[in-house]
Structure formats: C-alpha cells, structure tokens
Amino acid sequence: MNTSKISDTQRIKNIQSAIRSADSELKNKHPILNHQNTIGLIICLGAFIGMIACGLAYIADIIPAWACIVMATIFASISHELEHDLIHRLYFKKNAVIQNTMMAIVWIMRPNTVNPWYRRNIHFNHHKTSGTADDIEERVLGNGMQFGWKRLLISLDGFLSISLRQKELRNMKDYNYFSFVLKGAPLAHAYVVILYSFLLFHGFDFMNNYYALNIVYPEFTSPIISILNIAAVIWVLPNALRAFCLHNITAIMHYYGDVDSLLKQCQVINHWSAIPFQLFCFNFGATHTIHHFVVSQPFYLRQMIAKDIYPVMKENGIRFNDFGSLIRSNRFAKSDIAEPNQSGISEAI
C-alpha cells in the first residue's frame, strides 16, 4: 500500500482495523479466547497465588532472596497489565463486586501506586491528553524531562519523583501534590516506609561493619529487622524493580510536547537491548502502543498479535526503537524542539 499521501486519520484507521481483524481471527481460531471474564480472573488469581507462593518459599528457605525477587517481580508485572484492563472495564463489566475485588488484588500486588480507582481517572486523562502538559500519568514518571541525573533519579521511585518536582508539576490540570499522595494510602505509604527503612538500616549496617564502628543494636530490633527484610524481599523490592523497569520503558516510548496526532503519542520498543527491562514490565514497551489505538483489547491478546501488527504500524508511520527521544526530552521531532502542545488527543477513546 502506498501511504505517502494518506491522511493521519486514515493511517490511524488502518492500524485500528488491522488490530481488530487480528483479534477476530485469533478468537475464531481459538474460541476459548471469547471467555474474556474467565481468562482475566484466572490470570489475576494465578498471578496473586504465584506471588504469595514465592514469598512462602522464601520464608521457608526453599528459594534464595534473589529468586523470590525475580519471580515476584514478574507476577507483579502481570498485575500491572491486569489493572490496565480493569481500568478500561474489560472484565466483569456487569459485576462490580468481582471487578472491584480484582482491582483490590492487583493493587495489593503493586503497592507503590495510587489506588486503581483514582488511577482510572488519570489514565482516561492520559488517553485524552497524551503527550501534553496535562498528562498527569506520564509526567509524574518523567515524560518530557531533560535527560540527566535528575531524570535517572526519579525513575527509581514515583514518590521521589513527585516530591522532587513539586514546582514543575503543580500547574497540571486537576493535580495537587498532597491530594495525589493521599490517593496512595494506605498501601503506597506502607511501601515507602518499608523501602526507606530497609535502605536506611542496611546502609547504616554496612557502614557500621565497614568502618568497624562496633555499634551494638538493642535486642528488640532483631525481630523488627527480620520482618522488615521479609516484607522487602517478597513485596517491596519486587515492585521497586518492576517500577524502575516500567518507568524507564514508558519514559522512552511516550512522546511529549509536539504531539498533534495519535500517530505521534507512542513508539514501539522491541529492540533486544530492552529485554532485561521488558522482562519485568511484561513486554510493555513492545505492546503498549497497540493499546493506544484499541483500548478495548485485553493485554494477553496484544501480546499474541503484536508481531502481526508491527508491519502495519511501520507502514502507517509508527516509529520503532527511537531511543534518541530520551535525549530530546521525548520530543517527536528529531531536530527543533517544539513547545508543549496543550491540546488533547482522543481518537482512541
């Protein structure tokens, strides 16, 4: 197909049509895929049980800490994709009890986020304002920031990001720092306390041993540190790793500032060098752009059709592996840096 003279609107329709067609073919070939509610619930419970099993295996000394962290991170990354689907009400749309139970489960598995009911609002806003100054969801993760030490630092932790950038973020529509922080209570607060307590104690303990300070800890601290270590290994560190990988992938793949079309909102990251990051965010960089075109598609179908859709996406102007966007502060243009575009893009909603 010669796409040189095709409008952006038609290119968007070409991609959307290809995605929906691939979905239909897959469902016709495998009718079990039509049972979307059941599949979503099985994945949710399977990932939750898997994460719990990892923790129990670590506590019982069956697996080492590093293995627990790696496996729990993968299960937590699945819960992120499930939450994404639940935000769009792709499972149990007519059964609020089951849907909200699943929302609670995926939040428990990923405590370092705002609650998913509030995130539903900012995620819908993300689709409407993607690439603009009012895209709360992506800007709190560093989208549009100049590349440097500060951007690398804030990719480690979302709470750190919003705390270090209050002046920069405060002018976003419908955003307030303290209100945003409260939307994470109580799980995100517990996560922050455990994470920084773990880092502070072990940092101090390292210095105590390295410099032979011979500081003796009170006896009552021993069981506290034991509980802290367990909580860190089975719950907090897996999500710290998941968030670090996800934040870096999403910060590269979303464009910012000169976005005036759905075609410019995202690129596809499927380069082999990103595999270590993709492993811990469930291949997000390679499939999330598909979601921007068809939001009604569950995440597991995106994974299944991605390779078939790539040629259509390339043919219609979607970029692949444009790592230079990070150096350009996520600008789409590869030369002049444009001013942030305040208009919203809503073709996919």
mmCIF file of C-alpha atoms in Angstrom:
data_model
loop_
_atom_site.group_PDB
_atom_site.id
_atom_site.type_symbol
_atom_site.label_atom_id
_atom_site.label_comp_id
_atom_site.label_asym_id
_atom_site.label_seq_id
_atom_site.Cartn_x
_atom_site.Cartn_y
_atom_site.Cartn_z
ATOM 1 C CA MET A 1 0.000 0.000 0.000
ATOM 2 C CA ASN A 2 1.304 3.493 -0.896
ATOM 3 C CA THR A 3 0.790 5.533 2.271
ATOM 4 C CA SER A 4 2.727 8.652 1.263
ATOM 5 C CA LYS A 5 -0.468 10.610 0.517
ATOM 6 C CA ILE A 6 -2.745 9.059 3.117
ATOM 7 C CA SER A 7 -4.029 11.334 5.900
ATOM 8 C CA ASP A 8 -3.260 10.730 9.576
ATOM 9 C CA THR A 9 -6.911 9.842 10.133
ATOM 10 C CA GLN A 10 -6.728 7.091 7.531
ATOM 11 C CA ARG A 11 -3.418 5.778 8.891
ATOM 12 C CA ILE A 12 -4.980 5.531 12.339
ATOM 13 C CA LYS A 13 -7.957 3.648 10.888
ATOM 14 C CA ASN A 14 -5.600 1.290 9.036
ATOM 15 C CA ILE A 15 -3.852 0.346 12.282
ATOM 16 C CA GLN A 16 -7.074 0.031 14.265
ATOM 17 C CA SER A 17 -8.650 -2.111 11.550
ATOM 18 C CA ALA A 18 -5.611 -4.409 11.458
ATOM 19 C CA ILE A 19 -5.682 -4.849 15.254
ATOM 20 C CA ARG A 20 -9.392 -5.647 15.340
ATOM 21 C CA SER A 21 -9.067 -8.007 12.386
ATOM 22 C CA ALA A 22 -6.196 -9.883 14.035
ATOM 23 C CA ASP A 23 -8.265 -10.155 17.227
ATOM 24 C CA SER A 24 -11.227 -11.601 15.353
ATOM 25 C CA GLU A 25 -9.080 -14.135 13.502
ATOM 26 C CA LEU A 26 -7.447 -15.240 16.741
ATOM 27 C CA LYS A 27 -10.783 -15.647 18.506
ATOM 28 C CA ASN A 28 -12.248 -17.555 15.593
ATOM 29 C CA LYS A 29 -9.245 -19.869 15.600
ATOM 30 C CA HIS A 30 -9.280 -20.269 19.392
ATOM 31 C CA PRO A 31 -12.887 -19.849 20.662
ATOM 32 C CA ILE A 32 -11.710 -20.127 24.265
ATOM 33 C CA LEU A 33 -10.426 -16.547 23.920
ATOM 34 C CA ASN A 34 -14.028 -15.357 23.828
ATOM 35 C CA HIS A 35 -14.316 -16.159 27.553
ATOM 36 C CA GLN A 36 -12.643 -12.882 28.495
ATOM 37 C CA ASN A 37 -14.015 -12.595 32.046
ATOM 38 C CA THR A 38 -12.905 -16.103 32.980
ATOM 39 C CA ILE A 39 -9.463 -15.669 31.446
ATOM 40 C CA GLY A 40 -8.939 -12.381 33.274
ATOM 41 C CA LEU A 41 -9.993 -13.865 36.617
ATOM 42 C CA ILE A 42 -7.775 -16.941 36.185
ATOM 43 C CA ILE A 43 -4.755 -14.769 35.318
ATOM 44 C CA CYS A 44 -5.464 -12.486 38.279
ATOM 45 C CA LEU A 45 -5.778 -15.301 40.816
ATOM 46 C CA GLY A 46 -2.869 -17.221 39.252
ATOM 47 C CA ALA A 47 -0.530 -14.234 39.488
ATOM 48 C CA PHE A 48 -1.659 -13.460 43.053
ATOM 49 C CA ILE A 49 -1.187 -17.046 44.207
ATOM 50 C CA GLY A 50 2.150 -17.187 42.388
ATOM 51 C CA MET A 51 3.412 -14.099 44.205
ATOM 52 C CA ILE A 52 2.250 -15.479 47.566
ATOM 53 C CA ALA A 53 3.901 -18.836 46.801
ATOM 54 C CA CYS A 54 7.204 -17.096 46.049
ATOM 55 C CA GLY A 55 7.045 -15.350 49.405
ATOM 56 C CA LEU A 56 6.229 -18.525 51.304
ATOM 57 C CA ALA A 57 9.030 -20.389 49.518
ATOM 58 C CA TYR A 58 11.483 -17.662 50.539
ATOM 59 C CA ILE A 59 10.306 -17.653 54.160
ATOM 60 C CA ALA A 60 10.681 -21.465 54.238
ATOM 61 C CA ASP A 61 14.243 -21.188 52.842
ATOM 62 C CA ILE A 62 13.270 -23.113 49.710
ATOM 63 C CA ILE A 63 14.423 -20.336 47.367
ATOM 64 C CA PRO A 64 17.008 -17.555 47.882
ATOM 65 C CA ALA A 65 16.087 -13.879 48.136
ATOM 66 C CA TRP A 66 17.176 -13.039 44.578
ATOM 67 C CA ALA A 67 14.983 -15.794 43.086
ATOM 68 C CA CYS A 68 11.993 -14.614 45.114
ATOM 69 C CA ILE A 69 12.520 -11.028 43.955
ATOM 70 C CA VAL A 70 12.840 -12.021 40.287
ATOM 71 C CA MET A 71 9.773 -14.288 40.236
ATOM 72 C CA ALA A 72 7.621 -11.961 42.348
ATOM 73 C CA THR A 73 8.517 -9.061 40.036
ATOM 74 C CA ILE A 74 7.241 -10.999 37.024
ATOM 75 C CA PHE A 75 3.957 -11.787 38.789
ATOM 76 C CA ALA A 76 3.634 -8.133 39.842
ATOM 77 C CA SER A 77 4.210 -7.015 36.244
ATOM 78 C CA ILE A 78 1.278 -9.190 35.166
ATOM 79 C CA SER A 79 -0.874 -7.444 37.760
ATOM 80 C CA HIS A 80 0.031 -4.082 36.201
ATOM 81 C CA GLU A 81 -1.330 -5.198 32.844
ATOM 82 C CA LEU A 82 -4.430 -6.595 34.552
ATOM 83 C CA GLU A 83 -5.019 -3.295 36.315
ATOM 84 C CA HIS A 84 -4.724 -1.564 32.942
ATOM 85 C CA ASP A 85 -7.502 -3.791 31.579
ATOM 86 C CA LEU A 86 -9.633 -3.369 34.693
ATOM 87 C CA ILE A 87 -9.326 0.414 34.413
ATOM 88 C CA HIS A 88 -10.969 0.076 30.992
ATOM 89 C CA ARG A 89 -13.556 -2.310 32.485
ATOM 90 C CA LEU A 90 -12.589 -5.207 30.243
ATOM 91 C CA TYR A 91 -13.516 -7.856 32.844
ATOM 92 C CA PHE A 92 -16.850 -8.305 34.654
ATOM 93 C CA LYS A 93 -18.277 -5.037 33.422
ATOM 94 C CA LYS A 94 -21.694 -6.067 34.788
ATOM 95 C CA ASN A 95 -20.403 -7.448 38.091
ATOM 96 C CA ALA A 96 -18.987 -4.660 40.242
ATOM 97 C CA VAL A 97 -18.165 -6.972 43.158
ATOM 98 C CA ILE A 98 -15.817 -9.221 41.188
ATOM 99 C CA GLN A 99 -14.345 -6.319 39.226
ATOM 100 C CA ASN A 100 -13.570 -4.326 42.376
ATOM 101 C CA THR A 101 -12.175 -7.425 44.091
ATOM 102 C CA MET A 102 -9.783 -7.885 41.175
ATOM 103 C CA MET A 103 -8.874 -4.173 41.379
ATOM 104 C CA ALA A 104 -8.047 -4.619 45.077
ATOM 105 C CA ILE A 105 -5.915 -7.710 44.375
ATOM 106 C CA VAL A 106 -3.800 -6.023 41.706
ATOM 107 C CA TRP A 107 -3.272 -3.019 43.979
ATOM 108 C CA ILE A 108 -2.109 -5.261 46.822
ATOM 109 C CA MET A 109 0.359 -6.842 44.407
ATOM 110 C CA ARG A 110 1.681 -3.396 43.353
ATOM 111 C CA PRO A 111 1.537 -1.133 46.406
ATOM 112 C CA ASN A 112 3.792 1.611 45.004
ATOM 113 C CA THR A 113 0.951 3.225 43.048
ATOM 114 C CA VAL A 114 -2.084 5.367 43.676
ATOM 115 C CA ASN A 115 -5.232 3.322 44.154
ATOM 116 C CA PRO A 116 -6.598 1.896 40.867
ATOM 117 C CA TRP A 117 -9.991 3.615 41.198
ATOM 118 C CA TYR A 118 -8.283 7.010 41.162
ATOM 119 C CA ARG A 119 -5.834 5.849 38.514
ATOM 120 C CA ARG A 120 -8.807 5.107 36.273
ATOM 121 C CA ASN A 121 -9.421 8.863 36.116
ATOM 122 C CA ILE A 122 -5.844 9.842 35.361
ATOM 123 C CA HIS A 123 -5.475 7.019 32.840
ATOM 124 C CA PHE A 124 -8.523 8.176 30.882
ATOM 125 C CA ASN A 125 -6.987 11.643 31.063
ATOM 126 C CA HIS A 126 -3.744 10.124 29.711
ATOM 127 C CA HIS A 127 -5.540 8.960 26.563
ATOM 128 C CA LYS A 128 -7.140 12.386 26.101
ATOM 129 C CA THR A 129 -4.010 14.452 26.782
ATOM 130 C CA SER A 130 -1.152 12.076 25.914
ATOM 131 C CA GLY A 131 1.989 13.995 25.062
ATOM 132 C CA THR A 132 0.770 17.287 26.527
ATOM 133 C CA ALA A 133 1.458 19.265 29.695
ATOM 134 C CA ASP A 134 -1.696 17.939 31.406
ATOM 135 C CA ASP A 135 -0.871 14.228 31.065
ATOM 136 C CA ILE A 136 -0.555 13.541 34.798
ATOM 137 C CA GLU A 137 0.096 9.813 34.447
ATOM 138 C CA GLU A 138 3.181 10.158 32.268
ATOM 139 C CA ARG A 139 4.571 13.450 33.556
ATOM 140 C CA VAL A 140 4.877 12.155 37.120
ATOM 141 C CA LEU A 141 7.107 9.410 35.647
ATOM 142 C CA GLY A 142 9.414 11.934 33.950
ATOM 143 C CA ASN A 143 7.872 12.284 30.496
ATOM 144 C CA GLY A 144 9.175 15.486 28.873
ATOM 145 C CA MET A 145 12.057 15.963 31.313
ATOM 146 C CA GLN A 146 15.538 16.796 30.105
ATOM 147 C CA PHE A 147 17.839 13.785 30.208
ATOM 148 C CA GLY A 148 20.241 13.877 33.142
ATOM 149 C CA TRP A 149 20.893 12.771 36.699
ATOM 150 C CA LYS A 150 17.550 14.062 37.994
ATOM 151 C CA ARG A 151 15.578 12.086 35.437
ATOM 152 C CA LEU A 152 17.565 8.943 36.248
ATOM 153 C CA LEU A 153 16.990 9.506 39.965
ATOM 154 C CA ILE A 154 13.231 9.973 39.746
ATOM 155 C CA SER A 155 12.888 6.800 37.658
ATOM 156 C CA LEU A 156 13.765 4.852 40.812
ATOM 157 C CA ASP A 157 10.601 5.776 42.686
ATOM 158 C CA GLY A 158 7.336 7.557 41.888
ATOM 159 C CA PHE A 159 7.102 9.158 45.337
ATOM 160 C CA LEU A 160 10.618 10.515 44.911
ATOM 161 C CA SER A 161 9.618 11.897 41.515
ATOM 162 C CA ILE A 162 6.625 13.928 42.658
ATOM 163 C CA SER A 163 8.431 15.067 45.814
ATOM 164 C CA LEU A 164 11.477 16.419 43.967
ATOM 165 C CA ARG A 165 9.412 18.061 41.208
ATOM 166 C CA GLN A 166 6.590 19.814 43.067
ATOM 167 C CA LYS A 167 7.212 23.182 41.399
ATOM 168 C CA GLU A 168 7.420 21.616 37.950
ATOM 169 C CA LEU A 169 4.234 19.555 38.268
ATOM 170 C CA ARG A 170 1.937 21.821 40.259
ATOM 171 C CA ASN A 171 0.464 23.598 37.212
ATOM 172 C CA MET A 172 -1.014 20.423 35.734
ATOM 173 C CA LYS A 173 -4.792 20.489 35.484
ATOM 174 C CA ASP A 174 -6.548 18.539 38.278
ATOM 175 C CA TYR A 175 -3.247 17.793 40.070
ATOM 176 C CA ASN A 176 -2.407 18.578 43.683
ATOM 177 C CA TYR A 177 0.651 17.100 45.400
ATOM 178 C CA PHE A 178 -0.927 16.301 48.765
ATOM 179 C CA SER A 179 -4.134 15.001 47.214
ATOM 180 C CA PHE A 180 -2.085 12.787 44.902
ATOM 181 C CA VAL A 181 -0.073 11.421 47.835
ATOM 182 C CA LEU A 182 -3.257 10.616 49.761
ATOM 183 C CA LYS A 183 -4.583 8.618 46.796
ATOM 184 C CA GLY A 184 -1.900 6.026 47.563
ATOM 185 C CA ALA A 185 -3.000 5.435 51.154
ATOM 186 C CA PRO A 186 -2.529 3.064 52.837
ATOM 187 C CA LEU A 187 -0.541 0.691 50.606
ATOM 188 C CA ALA A 188 1.776 3.204 48.948
ATOM 189 C CA HIS A 189 2.528 4.728 52.349
ATOM 190 C CA ALA A 190 3.415 1.308 53.788
ATOM 191 C CA TYR A 191 5.594 0.664 50.736
ATOM 192 C CA VAL A 192 7.521 3.919 51.183
ATOM 193 C CA VAL A 193 8.058 3.346 54.913
ATOM 194 C CA ILE A 194 9.287 -0.234 54.390
ATOM 195 C CA LEU A 195 11.511 0.627 51.421
ATOM 196 C CA TYR A 196 13.302 3.564 53.006
ATOM 197 C CA SER A 197 13.542 1.871 56.417
ATOM 198 C CA PHE A 198 15.148 -1.138 54.701
ATOM 199 C CA LEU A 199 17.600 1.039 52.765
ATOM 200 C CA LEU A 200 18.495 3.209 55.761
ATOM 201 C CA PHE A 201 19.067 0.313 58.121
ATOM 202 C CA HIS A 202 21.170 -1.753 55.741
ATOM 203 C CA GLY A 203 23.062 1.332 54.609
ATOM 204 C CA PHE A 204 23.893 2.146 58.220
ATOM 205 C CA ASP A 205 24.678 -1.501 58.988
ATOM 206 C CA PHE A 206 27.113 -1.612 56.061
ATOM 207 C CA MET A 207 28.902 1.487 57.353
ATOM 208 C CA ASN A 208 28.926 0.046 60.872
ATOM 209 C CA ASN A 209 30.667 -3.115 59.662
ATOM 210 C CA TYR A 210 32.916 -1.497 57.038
ATOM 211 C CA TYR A 211 34.344 1.091 59.402
ATOM 212 C CA ALA A 212 34.288 -1.251 62.429
ATOM 213 C CA LEU A 213 32.193 1.169 64.452
ATOM 214 C CA ASN A 214 31.133 -1.714 66.712
ATOM 215 C CA ILE A 215 27.700 -0.224 67.374
ATOM 216 C CA VAL A 216 25.519 -2.861 69.062
ATOM 217 C CA TYR A 217 21.806 -2.841 68.235
ATOM 218 C CA PRO A 218 19.221 -3.261 71.026
ATOM 219 C CA GLU A 219 17.740 -6.769 71.254
ATOM 220 C CA PHE A 220 14.222 -5.588 70.398
ATOM 221 C CA THR A 221 15.376 -4.534 66.907
ATOM 222 C CA SER A 222 16.176 -8.102 65.799
ATOM 223 C CA PRO A 223 12.572 -9.289 65.163
ATOM 224 C CA ILE A 224 11.726 -5.907 63.628
ATOM 225 C CA ILE A 225 14.599 -6.159 61.152
ATOM 226 C CA SER A 226 13.633 -9.761 60.363
ATOM 227 C CA ILE A 227 10.077 -8.700 59.471
ATOM 228 C CA LEU A 228 11.420 -5.717 57.538
ATOM 229 C CA ASN A 229 13.692 -7.963 55.461
ATOM 230 C CA ILE A 230 10.888 -10.403 54.672
ATOM 231 C CA ALA A 231 8.497 -7.615 53.634
ATOM 232 C CA ALA A 232 11.209 -6.077 51.471
ATOM 233 C CA VAL A 233 12.097 -9.296 49.651
ATOM 234 C CA ILE A 234 8.593 -10.622 48.993
ATOM 235 C CA TRP A 235 6.671 -7.376 48.407
ATOM 236 C CA VAL A 236 8.635 -4.137 48.250
ATOM 237 C CA LEU A 237 11.825 -4.889 46.285
ATOM 238 C CA PRO A 238 9.965 -6.766 43.524
ATOM 239 C CA ASN A 239 7.821 -3.698 42.993
ATOM 240 C CA ALA A 240 10.802 -1.365 43.167
ATOM 241 C CA LEU A 241 12.395 -3.395 40.364
ATOM 242 C CA ARG A 242 9.121 -3.553 38.410
ATOM 243 C CA ALA A 243 8.580 0.195 38.701
ATOM 244 C CA PHE A 244 12.174 1.026 37.711
ATOM 245 C CA CYS A 245 11.887 -1.071 34.540
ATOM 246 C CA LEU A 246 8.385 0.161 33.685
ATOM 247 C CA HIS A 247 9.186 3.827 34.323
ATOM 248 C CA ASN A 248 12.254 3.729 32.114
ATOM 249 C CA ILE A 249 10.452 1.948 29.282
ATOM 250 C CA THR A 250 7.387 4.191 29.375
ATOM 251 C CA ALA A 251 9.548 7.316 29.698
ATOM 252 C CA ILE A 252 11.277 6.417 26.434
ATOM 253 C CA MET A 253 8.274 5.249 24.429
ATOM 254 C CA HIS A 254 5.807 8.106 25.071
ATOM 255 C CA TYR A 255 6.436 11.330 23.146
ATOM 256 C CA TYR A 256 5.837 14.761 24.637
ATOM 257 C CA GLY A 257 5.459 18.379 23.619
ATOM 258 C CA ASP A 258 4.916 18.272 19.856
ATOM 259 C CA VAL A 259 2.226 15.588 19.810
ATOM 260 C CA ASP A 260 -0.653 16.537 17.488
ATOM 261 C CA SER A 261 -1.824 13.095 16.377
ATOM 262 C CA LEU A 262 -2.446 9.648 17.800
ATOM 263 C CA LEU A 263 0.359 8.518 15.484
ATOM 264 C CA LYS A 264 2.823 10.606 17.499
ATOM 265 C CA GLN A 265 1.803 9.593 21.018
ATOM 266 C CA CYS A 266 3.970 6.460 21.290
ATOM 267 C CA GLN A 267 6.647 4.433 19.598
ATOM 268 C CA VAL A 268 7.307 0.688 19.833
ATOM 269 C CA ILE A 269 10.305 -0.533 21.841
ATOM 270 C CA ASN A 270 11.133 -4.104 20.810
ATOM 271 C CA HIS A 271 14.920 -3.960 20.491
ATOM 272 C CA TRP A 272 16.851 -6.856 22.029
ATOM 273 C CA SER A 273 18.754 -4.479 24.320
ATOM 274 C CA ALA A 274 15.491 -3.661 26.156
ATOM 275 C CA ILE A 275 14.757 -7.305 27.016
ATOM 276 C CA PRO A 276 16.035 -7.059 30.643
ATOM 277 C CA PHE A 277 13.615 -4.170 31.224
ATOM 278 C CA GLN A 278 10.761 -5.770 29.278
ATOM 279 C CA LEU A 279 11.048 -8.958 31.333
ATOM 280 C CA PHE A 280 9.989 -7.101 34.463
ATOM 281 C CA CYS A 281 7.200 -4.993 32.931
ATOM 282 C CA PHE A 282 5.594 -7.761 30.858
ATOM 283 C CA ASN A 283 6.860 -6.601 27.470
ATOM 284 C CA PHE A 284 5.176 -3.225 27.952
ATOM 285 C CA GLY A 285 7.361 -1.313 25.510
ATOM 286 C CA ALA A 286 6.653 -3.728 22.667
ATOM 287 C CA THR A 287 2.865 -3.800 23.063
ATOM 288 C CA HIS A 288 1.578 -0.664 24.799
ATOM 289 C CA THR A 289 1.371 1.385 21.601
ATOM 290 C CA ILE A 290 -1.215 -1.091 20.296
ATOM 291 C CA HIS A 291 -3.352 -0.215 23.332
ATOM 292 C CA HIS A 292 -3.357 3.456 22.341
ATOM 293 C CA PHE A 293 -5.122 2.504 19.118
ATOM 294 C CA VAL A 294 -7.598 -0.039 20.525
ATOM 295 C CA VAL A 295 -8.257 0.353 24.235
ATOM 296 C CA SER A 296 -10.854 -2.420 24.376
ATOM 297 C CA GLN A 297 -8.300 -5.191 23.812
ATOM 298 C CA PRO A 298 -7.085 -7.275 26.804
ATOM 299 C CA PHE A 299 -3.354 -7.340 27.362
ATOM 300 C CA TYR A 300 -2.826 -11.023 26.564
ATOM 301 C CA LEU A 301 -4.284 -10.539 23.072
ATOM 302 C CA ARG A 302 -1.910 -7.624 22.472
ATOM 303 C CA GLN A 303 0.963 -9.964 23.214
ATOM 304 C CA MET A 304 -0.414 -12.588 20.843
ATOM 305 C CA ILE A 305 -0.977 -10.331 17.818
ATOM 306 C CA ALA A 306 1.886 -7.836 18.225
ATOM 307 C CA LYS A 307 4.251 -9.335 15.639
ATOM 308 C CA ASP A 308 1.471 -9.459 13.048
ATOM 309 C CA ILE A 309 0.599 -5.809 13.643
ATOM 310 C CA TYR A 310 4.132 -4.414 13.526
ATOM 311 C CA PRO A 311 4.354 -4.276 9.696
ATOM 312 C CA VAL A 312 1.053 -2.357 9.528
ATOM 313 C CA MET A 313 2.221 0.063 12.220
ATOM 314 C CA LYS A 314 5.526 0.691 10.443
ATOM 315 C CA GLU A 315 3.747 1.171 7.128
ATOM 316 C CA ASN A 316 1.497 3.797 8.695
ATOM 317 C CA GLY A 317 4.160 5.868 10.404
ATOM 318 C CA ILE A 318 4.708 4.415 13.896
ATOM 319 C CA ARG A 319 8.347 4.605 14.946
ATOM 320 C CA PHE A 320 10.305 1.698 16.359
ATOM 321 C CA ASN A 321 13.216 1.862 18.824
ATOM 322 C CA ASP A 322 13.733 5.623 18.652
ATOM 323 C CA PHE A 323 15.990 5.709 21.729
ATOM 324 C CA GLY A 324 17.068 9.226 20.818
ATOM 325 C CA SER A 325 13.727 10.501 22.118
ATOM 326 C CA LEU A 326 15.174 10.335 25.634
ATOM 327 C CA ILE A 327 17.938 12.794 24.688
ATOM 328 C CA ARG A 328 15.341 15.021 23.003
ATOM 329 C CA SER A 329 13.212 15.219 26.176
ATOM 330 C CA ASN A 330 10.692 12.927 24.445
ATOM 331 C CA ARG A 331 10.078 15.306 21.541
ATOM 332 C CA PHE A 332 8.801 13.603 18.408
ATOM 333 C CA ALA A 333 10.696 15.952 16.103
ATOM 334 C CA LYS A 334 14.297 14.923 15.595
ATOM 335 C CA SER A 335 15.533 18.474 15.060
ATOM 336 C CA ASP A 336 13.868 21.549 16.527
ATOM 337 C CA ILE A 337 12.363 21.103 19.995
ATOM 338 C CA ALA A 338 8.754 22.166 19.963
ATOM 339 C CA GLU A 339 6.825 23.866 22.735
ATOM 340 C CA PRO A 340 4.437 21.633 24.710
ATOM 341 C CA ASN A 341 1.110 21.182 22.961
ATOM 342 C CA GLN A 342 -1.819 21.820 25.278
ATOM 343 C CA SER A 343 -4.462 20.236 23.036
ATOM 344 C CA GLY A 344 -5.865 16.799 23.831
ATOM 345 C CA ILE A 345 -5.826 13.772 21.532
ATOM 346 C CA SER A 346 -8.792 11.464 21.930
ATOM 347 C CA GLU A 347 -9.060 9.302 18.793
ATOM 348 C CA ALA A 348 -8.665 6.048 20.777
ATOM 349 C CA ILE A 349 -11.286 6.698 23.454
#
